[in-house]
Amino acid sequence: MRKAFFMANWKMHKSPHEAKAFAESFKRPQGNCDIVVCPAFPSLYASLSKDYALGAQNIYPAEEGAFTGEVSPGMLRDAEVKYVLVGHSERRSLFGENNDFIREKFQALVDAGLTPVLCIGEDLATRQEGKAEEFCCQQLDAVLKGSPLPSDLIIAYEPVWAIGSGQSAKANEVQDMLHMFREYLSQLIGSKKAVTARLLYGGSVNRDNISKYLAQADIDGALIGGASLDAEHFADLIARGCEAHE
Ligand code: PGA
């Protein structure tokens, strides 16, 4: 059985003081699961806790050098970060990141011994054209084909129209999509790795809808934005998700 995985994406929220307050009040619920919190860079240190692992929202794919404003995988590893988001739709749409650059980032993270969490997902127009599956498989292909893979492969399916909109995707539709991804991954990277890969759903997840996702066979966890900002809500969400997954 794949261990449940819950990842908080705080985006551009929480100053170091606010992050510290979260870390002090978060109470890890019972249950065998991985919990990761991704604060903004200045709040990483203040977010440290024994109750969850640290993640980061971005990296630049180089070890060091003249890249003003950027942060390397090695720096983050030294700051206790274990996981890093790559390919989030906000990075793709607001900051022009394409599949080639996402592939570079993914590989730089694997080289540095960090675990990338690869985000994929279609926008509304692509879905309405009936091309969501094809589009997401191309995103998987572009990054994973022939790449070195982390021992813990984690992929988050986040349909763009569901992110921050309050319009979460239907659990059975997410299940169908992730099941198809697992079959596709099987061809791409081999069935052994496809079976152990953890596939997450993201997009308007909260404590009231988490259980129906985690009860599905191929949904191993969630990437949570807005509903991860409150320590009590996030802990409750994890407790319910874990229970549904068991
Ligand atoms: P949301 O964000 O939970 O606020 O929809 C999810 C994400 O962007 O990772």
Coordinates of N, CA and C and ligand atoms in Angstrom, one line a residue, residues 9 11 88 90 158 162-164 203-205 223-226, ligand 1:
N9 N 0.9 23.8 0.0 CA 1.5 24.8 -0.9 C 1.0 26.2 -0.4
K11 N 2.1 29.1 -1.3 CA 2.3 30.1 -2.3 C 2.9 31.4 -1.6
H88 N 4.2 23.7 -11.4 CA 3.0 24.2 -10.9 C 2.4 25.1 -11.9
E90 N 0.8 27.8 -11.8 CA 1.1 29.2 -11.7 C 2.5 29.6 -12.2
E158 N -3.3 18.5 -11.1 CA -4.0 19.7 -10.7 C -4.7 20.4 -11.9
A162 N -9.5 24.0 -11.4 CA -10.0 23.7 -10.1 C -9.1 24.4 -9.0
I163 N -8.0 25.0 -9.4 CA -7.1 25.6 -8.5 C -7.6 26.9 -8.0
G164 N -7.8 27.0 -6.7 CA -8.2 28.2 -6.0 C -9.6 28.7 -6.4
G203 N -6.5 21.0 -6.1 CA -7.5 21.9 -6.7 C -8.7 22.0 -5.8
S204 N -8.7 23.1 -5.0 CA -9.8 23.3 -4.0 C -10.1 22.2 -3.1
V205 N -9.0 21.5 -2.6 CA -9.2 20.5 -1.6 C -9.3 21.1 -0.3
L223 N -2.4 17.9 -2.8 CA -1.6 19.1 -2.8 C -2.6 20.2 -2.5
I224 N -2.4 20.9 -1.4 CA -3.4 21.8 -0.8 C -2.9 23.2 -0.7
G225 N -3.6 24.1 -1.3 CA -3.3 25.5 -1.2 C -4.0 26.2 -0.1
G226 N -5.1 26.9 -0.4 CA -5.8 27.7 0.6 C -6.1 27.0 1.9
Ligands
PGA1 P1 -5.9 25.4 -3.8 O1 -4.4 25.4 -4.5 O2 -6.0 24.2 -2.9 O3 -6.0 26.7 -3.1 O4 -6.9 25.2 -4.9 C1 -3.8 24.2 -4.9 C2 -2.5 24.4 -5.5 O5 -2.4 25.4 -6.3 O6 -1.5 23.7 -5.3

